[in-house]
Coordinates of C-alpha atoms in Angstrom, one line a residue:
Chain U
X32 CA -14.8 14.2 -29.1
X33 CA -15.3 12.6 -25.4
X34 CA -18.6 11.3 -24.2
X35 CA -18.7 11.5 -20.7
X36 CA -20.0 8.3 -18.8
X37 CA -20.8 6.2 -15.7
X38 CA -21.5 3.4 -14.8
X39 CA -24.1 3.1 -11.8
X40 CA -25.1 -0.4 -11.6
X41 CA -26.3 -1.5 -7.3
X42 CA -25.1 -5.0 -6.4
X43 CA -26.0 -7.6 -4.3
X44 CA -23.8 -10.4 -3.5
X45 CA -24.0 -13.4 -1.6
X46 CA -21.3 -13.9 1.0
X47 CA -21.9 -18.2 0.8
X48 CA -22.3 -20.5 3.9
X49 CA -19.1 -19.9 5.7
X50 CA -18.4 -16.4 5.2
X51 CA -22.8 -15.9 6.1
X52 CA -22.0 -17.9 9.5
X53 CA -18.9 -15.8 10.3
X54 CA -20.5 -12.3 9.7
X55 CA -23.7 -13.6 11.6
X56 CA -21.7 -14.3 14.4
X57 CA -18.8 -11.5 14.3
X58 CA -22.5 -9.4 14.6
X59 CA -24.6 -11.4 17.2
X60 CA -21.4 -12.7 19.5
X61 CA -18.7 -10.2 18.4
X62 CA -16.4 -13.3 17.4
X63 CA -13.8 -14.4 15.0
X64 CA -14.7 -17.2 12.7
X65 CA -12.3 -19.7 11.1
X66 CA -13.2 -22.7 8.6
X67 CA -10.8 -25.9 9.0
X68 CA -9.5 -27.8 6.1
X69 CA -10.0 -31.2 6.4
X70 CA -6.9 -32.0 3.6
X71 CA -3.9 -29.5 4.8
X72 CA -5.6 -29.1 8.2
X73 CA -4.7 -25.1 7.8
X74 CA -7.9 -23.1 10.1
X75 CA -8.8 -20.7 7.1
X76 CA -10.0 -17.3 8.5
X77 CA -11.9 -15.4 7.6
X78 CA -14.0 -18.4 7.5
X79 CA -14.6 -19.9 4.1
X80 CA -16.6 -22.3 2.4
X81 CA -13.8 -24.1 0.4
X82 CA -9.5 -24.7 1.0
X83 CA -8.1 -22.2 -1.6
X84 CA -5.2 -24.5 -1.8
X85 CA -6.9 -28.4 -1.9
X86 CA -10.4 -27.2 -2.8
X87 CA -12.1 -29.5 -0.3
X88 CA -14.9 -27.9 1.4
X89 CA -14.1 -26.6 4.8
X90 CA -15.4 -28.0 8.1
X91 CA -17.7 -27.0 11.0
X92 CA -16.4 -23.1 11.9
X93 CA -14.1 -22.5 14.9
X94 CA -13.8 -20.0 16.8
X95 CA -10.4 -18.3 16.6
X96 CA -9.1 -15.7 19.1
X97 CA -9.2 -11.8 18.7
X98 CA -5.6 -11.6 19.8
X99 CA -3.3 -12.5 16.6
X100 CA 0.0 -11.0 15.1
X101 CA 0.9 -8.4 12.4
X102 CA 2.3 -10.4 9.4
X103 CA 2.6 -7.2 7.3
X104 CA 1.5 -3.6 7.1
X105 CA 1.2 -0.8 4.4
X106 CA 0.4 3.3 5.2
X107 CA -1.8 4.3 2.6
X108 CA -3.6 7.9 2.0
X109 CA -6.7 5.3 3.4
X110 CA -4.7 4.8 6.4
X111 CA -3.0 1.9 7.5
X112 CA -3.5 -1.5 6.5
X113 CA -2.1 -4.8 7.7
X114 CA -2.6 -9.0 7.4
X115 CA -3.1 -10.2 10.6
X116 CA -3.0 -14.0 11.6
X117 CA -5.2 -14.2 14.5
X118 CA -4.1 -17.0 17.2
X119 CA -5.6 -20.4 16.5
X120 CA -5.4 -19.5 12.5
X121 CA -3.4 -20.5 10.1
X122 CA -4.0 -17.6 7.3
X123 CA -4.0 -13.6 7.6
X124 CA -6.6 -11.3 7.1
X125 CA -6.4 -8.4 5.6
X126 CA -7.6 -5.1 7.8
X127 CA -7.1 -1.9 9.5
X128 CA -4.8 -1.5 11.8
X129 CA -5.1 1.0 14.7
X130 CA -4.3 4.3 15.0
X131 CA -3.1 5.2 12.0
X132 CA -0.4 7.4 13.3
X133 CA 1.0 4.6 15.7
X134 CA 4.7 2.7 14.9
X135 CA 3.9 -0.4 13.5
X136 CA 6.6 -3.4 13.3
X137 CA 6.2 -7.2 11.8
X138 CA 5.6 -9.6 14.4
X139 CA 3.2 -7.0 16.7
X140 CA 0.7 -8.4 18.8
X141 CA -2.5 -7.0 18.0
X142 CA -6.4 -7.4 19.3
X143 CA -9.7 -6.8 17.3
X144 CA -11.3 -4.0 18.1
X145 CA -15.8 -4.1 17.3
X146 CA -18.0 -1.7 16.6
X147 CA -20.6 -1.3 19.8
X148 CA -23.4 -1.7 17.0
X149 CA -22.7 -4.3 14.2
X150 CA -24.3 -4.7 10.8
X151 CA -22.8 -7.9 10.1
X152 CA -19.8 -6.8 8.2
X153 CA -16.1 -7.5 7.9
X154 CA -16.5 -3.7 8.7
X155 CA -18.0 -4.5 11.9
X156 CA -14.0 -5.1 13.2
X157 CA -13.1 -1.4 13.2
X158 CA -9.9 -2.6 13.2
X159 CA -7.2 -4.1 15.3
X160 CA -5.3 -2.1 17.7
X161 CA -2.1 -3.2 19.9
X162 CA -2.2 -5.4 22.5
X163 CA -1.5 -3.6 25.1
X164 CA -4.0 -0.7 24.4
X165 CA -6.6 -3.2 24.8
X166 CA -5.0 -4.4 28.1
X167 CA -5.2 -0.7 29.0
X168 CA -8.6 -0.2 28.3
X169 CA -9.1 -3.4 30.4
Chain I
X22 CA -5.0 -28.3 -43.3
X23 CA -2.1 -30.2 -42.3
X24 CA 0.1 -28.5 -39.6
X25 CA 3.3 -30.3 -38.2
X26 CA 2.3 -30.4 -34.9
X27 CA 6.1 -30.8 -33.4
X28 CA 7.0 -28.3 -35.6
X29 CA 8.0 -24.9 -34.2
X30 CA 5.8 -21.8 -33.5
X31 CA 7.6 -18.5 -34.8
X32 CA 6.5 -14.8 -33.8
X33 CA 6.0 -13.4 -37.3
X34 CA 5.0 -10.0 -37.2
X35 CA 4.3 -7.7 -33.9
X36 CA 2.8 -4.2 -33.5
X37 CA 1.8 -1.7 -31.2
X38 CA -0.3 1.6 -30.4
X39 CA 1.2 3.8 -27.4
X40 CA 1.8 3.8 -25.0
X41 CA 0.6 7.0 -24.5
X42 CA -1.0 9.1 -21.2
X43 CA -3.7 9.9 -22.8
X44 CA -4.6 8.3 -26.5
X45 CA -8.1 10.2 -27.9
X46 CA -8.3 7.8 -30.1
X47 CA -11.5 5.1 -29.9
X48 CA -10.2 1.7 -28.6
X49 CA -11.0 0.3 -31.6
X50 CA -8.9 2.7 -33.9
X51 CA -5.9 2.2 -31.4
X52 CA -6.4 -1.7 -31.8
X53 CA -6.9 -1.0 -35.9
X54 CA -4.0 1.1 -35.8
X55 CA -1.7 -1.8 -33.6
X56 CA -3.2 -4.6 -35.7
X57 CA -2.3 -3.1 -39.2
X58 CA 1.2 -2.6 -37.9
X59 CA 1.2 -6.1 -37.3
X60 CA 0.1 -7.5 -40.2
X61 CA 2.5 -5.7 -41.9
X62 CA 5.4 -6.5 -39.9
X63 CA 4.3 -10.4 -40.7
X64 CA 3.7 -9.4 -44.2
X65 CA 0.3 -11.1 -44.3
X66 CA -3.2 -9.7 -44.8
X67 CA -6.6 -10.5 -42.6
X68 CA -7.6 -13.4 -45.1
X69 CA -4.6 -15.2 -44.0
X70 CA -5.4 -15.2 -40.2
X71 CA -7.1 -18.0 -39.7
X72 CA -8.2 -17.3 -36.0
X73 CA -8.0 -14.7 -33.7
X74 CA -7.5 -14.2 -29.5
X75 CA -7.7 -10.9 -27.8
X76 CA -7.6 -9.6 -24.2
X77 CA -9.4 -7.1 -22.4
X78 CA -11.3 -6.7 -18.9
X79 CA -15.0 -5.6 -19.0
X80 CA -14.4 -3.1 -16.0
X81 CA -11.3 -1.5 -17.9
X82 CA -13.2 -0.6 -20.8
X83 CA -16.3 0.6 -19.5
X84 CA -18.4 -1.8 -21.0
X85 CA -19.9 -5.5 -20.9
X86 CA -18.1 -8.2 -23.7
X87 CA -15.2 -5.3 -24.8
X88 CA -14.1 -7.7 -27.0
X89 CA -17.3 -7.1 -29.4
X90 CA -16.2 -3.3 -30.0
X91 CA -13.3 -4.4 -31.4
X92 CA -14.0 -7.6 -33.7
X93 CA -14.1 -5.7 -36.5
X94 CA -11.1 -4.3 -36.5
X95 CA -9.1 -7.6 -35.8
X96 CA -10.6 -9.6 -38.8
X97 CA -12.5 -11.7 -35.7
X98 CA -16.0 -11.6 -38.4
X99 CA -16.6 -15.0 -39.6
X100 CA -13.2 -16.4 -37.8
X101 CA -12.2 -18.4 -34.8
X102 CA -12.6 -15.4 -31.8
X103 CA -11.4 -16.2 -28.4
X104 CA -11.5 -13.5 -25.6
X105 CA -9.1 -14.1 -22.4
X106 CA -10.0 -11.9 -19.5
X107 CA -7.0 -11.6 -18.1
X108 CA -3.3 -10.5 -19.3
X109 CA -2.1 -10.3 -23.1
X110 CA 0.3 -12.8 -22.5
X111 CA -2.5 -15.6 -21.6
X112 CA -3.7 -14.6 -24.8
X113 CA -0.3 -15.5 -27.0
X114 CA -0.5 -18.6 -24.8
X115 CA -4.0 -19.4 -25.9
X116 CA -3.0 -18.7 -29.4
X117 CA -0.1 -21.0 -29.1
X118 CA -2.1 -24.1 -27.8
X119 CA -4.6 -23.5 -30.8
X120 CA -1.1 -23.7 -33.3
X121 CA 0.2 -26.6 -31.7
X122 CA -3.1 -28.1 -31.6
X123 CA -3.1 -27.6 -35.6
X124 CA -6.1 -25.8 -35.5
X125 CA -4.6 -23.0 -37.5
X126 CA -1.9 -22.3 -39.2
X127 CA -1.7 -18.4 -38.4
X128 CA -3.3 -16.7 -35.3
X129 CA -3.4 -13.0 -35.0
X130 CA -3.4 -12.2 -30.8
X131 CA -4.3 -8.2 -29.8
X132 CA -4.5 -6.8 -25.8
X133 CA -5.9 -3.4 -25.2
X134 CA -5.9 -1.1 -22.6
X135 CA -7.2 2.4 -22.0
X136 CA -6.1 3.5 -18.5
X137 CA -6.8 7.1 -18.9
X138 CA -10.6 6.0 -19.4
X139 CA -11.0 5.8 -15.3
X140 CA -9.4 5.8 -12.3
X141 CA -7.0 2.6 -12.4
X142 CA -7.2 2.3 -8.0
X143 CA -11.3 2.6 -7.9
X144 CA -11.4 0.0 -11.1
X145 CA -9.2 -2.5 -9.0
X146 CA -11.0 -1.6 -6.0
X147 CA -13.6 -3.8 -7.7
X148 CA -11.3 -6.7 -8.5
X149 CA -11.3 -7.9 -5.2
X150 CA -13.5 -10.0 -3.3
X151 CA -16.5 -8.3 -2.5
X152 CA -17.3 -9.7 1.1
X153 CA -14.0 -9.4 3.4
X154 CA -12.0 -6.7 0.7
X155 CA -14.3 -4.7 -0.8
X156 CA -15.8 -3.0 2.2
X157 CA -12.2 -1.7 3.4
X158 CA -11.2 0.1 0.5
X159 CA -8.2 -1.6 -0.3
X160 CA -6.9 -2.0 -4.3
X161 CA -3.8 -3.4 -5.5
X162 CA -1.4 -1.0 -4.3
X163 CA -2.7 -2.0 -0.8
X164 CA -1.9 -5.2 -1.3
X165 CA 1.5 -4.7 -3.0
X166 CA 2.5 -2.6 -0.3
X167 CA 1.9 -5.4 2.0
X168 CA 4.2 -7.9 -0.1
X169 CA 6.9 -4.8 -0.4
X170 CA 7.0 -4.7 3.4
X171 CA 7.9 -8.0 3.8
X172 CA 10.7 -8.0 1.7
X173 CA 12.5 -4.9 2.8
X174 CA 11.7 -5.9 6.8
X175 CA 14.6 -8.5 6.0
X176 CA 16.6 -6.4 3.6
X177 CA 17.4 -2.9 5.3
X178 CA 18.9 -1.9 1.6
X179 CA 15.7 -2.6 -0.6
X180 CA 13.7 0.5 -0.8
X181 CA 17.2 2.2 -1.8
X182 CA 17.9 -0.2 -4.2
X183 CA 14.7 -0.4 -5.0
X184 CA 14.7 3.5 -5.6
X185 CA 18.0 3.1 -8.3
X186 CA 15.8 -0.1 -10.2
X187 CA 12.8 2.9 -10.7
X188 CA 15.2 5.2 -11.5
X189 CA 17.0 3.2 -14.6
X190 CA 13.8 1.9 -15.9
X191 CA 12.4 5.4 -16.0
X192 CA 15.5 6.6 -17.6
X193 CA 15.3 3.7 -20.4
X194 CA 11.6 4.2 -21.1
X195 CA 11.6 7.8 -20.5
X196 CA 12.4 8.7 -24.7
X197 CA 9.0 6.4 -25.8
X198 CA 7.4 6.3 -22.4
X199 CA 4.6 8.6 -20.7
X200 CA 6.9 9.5 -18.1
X201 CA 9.9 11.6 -17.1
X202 CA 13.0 10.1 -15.7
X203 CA 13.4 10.7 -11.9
X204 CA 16.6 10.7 -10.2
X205 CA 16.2 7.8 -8.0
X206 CA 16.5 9.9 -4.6
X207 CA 13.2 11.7 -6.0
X208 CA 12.1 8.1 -6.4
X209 CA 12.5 8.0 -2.6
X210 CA 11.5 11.2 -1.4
X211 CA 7.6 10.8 -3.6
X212 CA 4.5 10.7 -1.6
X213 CA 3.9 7.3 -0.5
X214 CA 1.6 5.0 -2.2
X215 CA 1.5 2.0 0.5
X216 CA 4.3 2.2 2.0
X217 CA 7.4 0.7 1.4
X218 CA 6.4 1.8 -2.0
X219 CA 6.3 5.6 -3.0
X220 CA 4.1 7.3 -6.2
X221 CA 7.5 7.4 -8.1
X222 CA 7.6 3.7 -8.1
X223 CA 4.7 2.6 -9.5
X224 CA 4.6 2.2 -13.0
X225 CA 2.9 4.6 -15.0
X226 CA -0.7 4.1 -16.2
X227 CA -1.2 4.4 -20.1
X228 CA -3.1 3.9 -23.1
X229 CA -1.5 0.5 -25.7
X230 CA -2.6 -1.6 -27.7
X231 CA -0.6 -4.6 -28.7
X232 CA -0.8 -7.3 -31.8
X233 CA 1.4 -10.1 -32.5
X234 CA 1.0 -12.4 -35.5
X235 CA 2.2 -16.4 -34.5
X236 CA 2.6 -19.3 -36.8
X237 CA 2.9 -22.5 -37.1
X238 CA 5.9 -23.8 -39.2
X239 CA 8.0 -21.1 -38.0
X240 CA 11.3 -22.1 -38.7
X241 CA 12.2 -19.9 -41.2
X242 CA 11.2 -16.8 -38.7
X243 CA 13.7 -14.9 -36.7
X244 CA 12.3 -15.5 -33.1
X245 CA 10.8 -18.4 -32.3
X246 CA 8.2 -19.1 -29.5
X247 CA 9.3 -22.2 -27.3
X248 CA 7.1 -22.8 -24.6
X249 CA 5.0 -20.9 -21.8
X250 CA 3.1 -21.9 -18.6
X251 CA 1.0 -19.7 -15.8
X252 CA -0.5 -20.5 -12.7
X253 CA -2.6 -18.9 -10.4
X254 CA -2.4 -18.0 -6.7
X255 CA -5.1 -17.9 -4.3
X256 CA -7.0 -14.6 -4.2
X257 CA -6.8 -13.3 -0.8
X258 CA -3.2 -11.8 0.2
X259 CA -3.3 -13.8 3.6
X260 CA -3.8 -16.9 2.1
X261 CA -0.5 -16.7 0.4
X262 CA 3.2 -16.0 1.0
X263 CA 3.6 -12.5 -0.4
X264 CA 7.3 -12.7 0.5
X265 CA 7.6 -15.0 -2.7
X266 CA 5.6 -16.1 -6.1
X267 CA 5.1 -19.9 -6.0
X268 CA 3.0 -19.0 -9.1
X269 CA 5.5 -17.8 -10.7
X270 CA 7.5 -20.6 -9.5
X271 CA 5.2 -23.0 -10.8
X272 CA 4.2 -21.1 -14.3
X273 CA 8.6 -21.1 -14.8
X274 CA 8.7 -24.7 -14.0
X275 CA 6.0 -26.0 -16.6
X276 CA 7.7 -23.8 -19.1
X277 CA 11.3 -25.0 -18.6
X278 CA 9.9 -28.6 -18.8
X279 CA 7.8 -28.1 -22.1
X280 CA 11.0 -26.4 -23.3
X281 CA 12.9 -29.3 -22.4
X282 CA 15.4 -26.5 -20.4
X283 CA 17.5 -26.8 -17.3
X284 CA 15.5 -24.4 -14.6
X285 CA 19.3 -23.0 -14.4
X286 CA 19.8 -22.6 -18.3
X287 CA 20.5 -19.2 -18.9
X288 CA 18.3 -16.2 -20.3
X289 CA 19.9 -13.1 -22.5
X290 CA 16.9 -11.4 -21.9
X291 CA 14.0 -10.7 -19.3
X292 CA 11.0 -8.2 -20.6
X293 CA 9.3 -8.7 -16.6
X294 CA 5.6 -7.2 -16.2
X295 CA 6.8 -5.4 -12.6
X296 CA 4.4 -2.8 -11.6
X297 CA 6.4 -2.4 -8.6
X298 CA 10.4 -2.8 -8.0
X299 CA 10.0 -5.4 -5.0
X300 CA 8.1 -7.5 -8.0
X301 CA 11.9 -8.0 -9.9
X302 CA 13.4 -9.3 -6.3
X303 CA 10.7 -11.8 -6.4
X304 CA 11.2 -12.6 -10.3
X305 CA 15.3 -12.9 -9.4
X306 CA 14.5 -15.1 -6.3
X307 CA 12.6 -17.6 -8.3
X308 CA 14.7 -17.5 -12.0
X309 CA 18.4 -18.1 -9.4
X310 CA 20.7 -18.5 -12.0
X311 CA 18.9 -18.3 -14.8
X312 CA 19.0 -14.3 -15.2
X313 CA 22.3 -13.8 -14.2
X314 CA 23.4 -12.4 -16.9
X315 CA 19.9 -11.2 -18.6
X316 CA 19.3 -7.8 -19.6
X317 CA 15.9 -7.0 -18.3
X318 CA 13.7 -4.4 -19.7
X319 CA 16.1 -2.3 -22.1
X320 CA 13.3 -0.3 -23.0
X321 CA 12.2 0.5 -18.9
X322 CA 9.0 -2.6 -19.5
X323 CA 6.1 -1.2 -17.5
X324 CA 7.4 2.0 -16.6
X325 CA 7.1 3.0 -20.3
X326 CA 3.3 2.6 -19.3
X327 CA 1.3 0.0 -18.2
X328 CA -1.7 -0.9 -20.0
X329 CA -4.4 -2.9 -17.7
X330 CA -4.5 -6.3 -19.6
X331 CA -2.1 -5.5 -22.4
X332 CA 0.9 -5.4 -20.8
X333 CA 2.0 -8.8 -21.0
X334 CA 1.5 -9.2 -24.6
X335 CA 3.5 -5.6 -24.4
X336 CA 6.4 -7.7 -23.3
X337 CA 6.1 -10.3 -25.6
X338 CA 6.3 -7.7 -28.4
X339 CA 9.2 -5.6 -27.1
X340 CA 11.2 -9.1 -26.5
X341 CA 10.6 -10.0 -29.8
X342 CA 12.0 -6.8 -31.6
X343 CA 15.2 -7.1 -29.2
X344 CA 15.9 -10.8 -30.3
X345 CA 15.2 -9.7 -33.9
X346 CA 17.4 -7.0 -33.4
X347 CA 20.4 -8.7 -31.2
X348 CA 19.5 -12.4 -31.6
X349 CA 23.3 -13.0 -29.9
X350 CA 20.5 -11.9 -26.6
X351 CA 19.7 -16.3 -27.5
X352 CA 17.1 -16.9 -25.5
X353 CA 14.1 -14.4 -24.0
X354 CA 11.9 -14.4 -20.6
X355 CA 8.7 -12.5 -21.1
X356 CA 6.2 -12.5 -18.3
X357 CA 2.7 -11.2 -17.6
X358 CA 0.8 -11.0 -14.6
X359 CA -2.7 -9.5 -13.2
X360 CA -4.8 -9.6 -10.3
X361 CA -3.6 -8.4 -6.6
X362 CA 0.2 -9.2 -5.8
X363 CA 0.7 -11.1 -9.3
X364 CA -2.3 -13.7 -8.2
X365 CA -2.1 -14.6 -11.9
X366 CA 1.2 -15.1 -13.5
X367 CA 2.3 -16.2 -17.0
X368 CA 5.6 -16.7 -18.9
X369 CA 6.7 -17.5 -22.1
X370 CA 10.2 -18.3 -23.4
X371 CA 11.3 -17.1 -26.7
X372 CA 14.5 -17.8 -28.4
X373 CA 16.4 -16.1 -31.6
X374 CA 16.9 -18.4 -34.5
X375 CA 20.3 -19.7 -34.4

């Protein structure tokens, strides 16, 4: 025999002091947030409250740019997903990548796109487009 | 108890349950069924285990502290019970440290896994971080397509060699595995996954579970458990360079040194957890020369069904038989990994007795 079951259980979770600056200011400014390490001196984004890799706590946030550069990319049923390394970072972060159906290559040059209203979310990037589609709309 | 502790650790008994698609079995019957294999492989009964270490994942199971369905049926009541949230293999490792710490002289170590209890992609959907992953839908396939990509954007011929590798582990696990064999051009032509990767090429999800008796004082066994080490990676994916496994790198190195082994000295045997064929050209970049010659995963490994959290210590078992059974194989890789792109990684070196 088979019980049939779920498990329907709402969550909160706090995003910590870094990551609460960076999704209060990617909502209020519409920028990018990146922590420093003080040890390898690496501009974590998104921003963080500790260095992954020396466990020191970060420093005061930086602002990184909106421009950065495709460092991978998947197609997925989901759509299309890539690690971008924004400029003036020294990590990726992992997002959608804009329009699905378009021809993606390593080493594009892509920009952020925001949502007009934001929630203060990672989801408040819809996603980051190519360059020269935000030059266009420019 | 007195215990040499330089003396050798020797796998004495292993046993399994599944893989299967679908087991309808309780987890605790497939884990009684498993253990009792085990035991009698070692030839021991419960009241010579003297402590036990499981693994299982809370989300997998559908239930908080999985470990407490299944003490029972493990001998846990009354003993030394250790639960390891994360793969099989970390359990054997666990298990290993407790022998060579002479806490026991005989440790029983069980993983379980029941895929076919939920959706494997929505459960990992949950085993990322919550503030910057969650809310984009991504799970592990996401993230292995990522670290795919990279390799085949500087190797035109991966994906089709990638699609002959799926193809020749689905053959070999195809007469005990959940799956059918798949002519590796149908490898290529699946529906994608996250592209590089197809459906075809992901290893199966399936039902195991997996027991494995180690003792101290194992000289007179026929396999003998040298060393291990793991490591872990940094969670996010672009924190990390998915075009290698440092981890792994790492979790090799520590083992190699305990084992008092060349990083070059050669393995007749690799039993690799690879989810994913890019994840053996990242095991071959870091091992070199080491698997040169290796067999690696006679039996097709994961793609005879890959249990969440078991798998490993799936491995470990699967190695074990193959050295009992062709000990000339000398000396035996077996690896375990878990979290996105392998952010955990494990290894533990076996060796036939001479």
């Amino acid at each position: 025999m088979i019980r049939e079951g779920s498990i329907h259980i709402p969550f909160t979770y706090a995003a910590g002091r870094a990551a609460s600056r960076f999704l209060v200011v990617l909502r209020d400014e519409g920028r990018i947030l990146g922590s420093p390490c003080p040890a390898c001196r690496r501009v974590l984004c998104p921003a963080r409250s500790f260095c992954p890799r020396c466990g020191e706590e970060t420093g005061e946030p930086v602002v990184v740019d909106p421009a950065g550069t495709v460092v991978s990319f998947t197609e997925t049923a989901a759509g299309v997903f890539g690690l971008v390394r924004p400029d003036g970072a020294d990590t990726a972060m992992l997002h959608r990548l804009l329009p699905a159906g378009a021809k993606w290559t390593i080493g594009a040059r892509v920009r952020a796109r925001l949502l007009p209203e934001r929630t203060g979310s990672i989801t408040d990037i819809e996603g980051f487009e190519p360059l020269e589609a935000t030059e266009d709309h420019a | 108890m007195n215990v040499d502790l330089h003396g050798s650790i020797g796998v004495a008994g292993v046993g399994q349950s599944g893989p299967s698609a679908a087991d309808p079995r309780s987890i605790p019957e497939m884990v009684l069924d498993a253990v009792e294999r085990a035991l009698g492989d070692a030839v021991v009964r419960w009241v010579d285990i003297d402590a036990v270490v499981t693994a299982s994942v809370d989300l997998f199971d559908g239930l908080t502290a999985s470990n407490v369905a299944v003490t029972e049926v493990i001998g846990a009541v009354m003993k030394p019970e250790t639960r390891i949230a994360a793969d099989g293999l970390c359990a054997a490792i666990h298990a290993a440290c407790q022998l060579r710490a002479g806490a026991c002289r005989t440790v029983l170590v069980v993983a379980h896994g029941k895929a076919s209890m939920a959706p494997r992609a929505a459960i990992e959907a949950w085993a990322v971080d919550p503030i910057f992953l969650q809310p984009l839908g991504v799970n592990f396939s996401t993230i292995a397509g990522l670290e795919a990509r990279l390799l085949c954007d500087r190797d035109p011929e991966a994906v089709e060699r990638w699609g002959h590798v799926v193809a020749r582990r689905r053959a070999d696990a195809a007469p005990h595995g959940v799956a059918a064999a798949v002519a590796p051009e149908d490898v290529l032509a699946a529906p994608v996954l996250a592209s590089p990767l197809t459906q075809a090429m992901e290893a199966p999800p399936a039902d195991a579970a997996y027991a494995v008796v180690l003792r101290a004082d194992g000289d007179g066994l026929p396999v003998r458990w040298v060393a291990a080490g793991h490591d872990l990676e940094a969670h996010a994916p672009g924190d990390r360079p998915l075009s290698s496994r440092p981890g792994l790198r790492r979790a090799f190195d520590r083992a190699c040194r305990s084992a008092a082994l060349a990083p070059d000295a050669p393995f007749g045997l690799l039993e690799p957890s690879c989810r994913y064929p890019h994840e053996e050209d990242l095991l071959r970049q870091v091992l070199g020369a080491a698997c040169k010659s290796a067999a690696i995963s006679p039996g097709g490994g994961l793609y005879a069904g890959d249990a969440p959290c078991a798998a490993g210590l799936g491995r470990l078992v699967d190695a074990a038989r193959r050295l009992r059974d062709e000990p000339r194989l000398g000396r035996a890789l077996v690896h375990g990994a878990w979290g996105p792109a392998g952010q955990g990684q494990a290894v533990a070196i076996l060796e036939a007795a001479p």
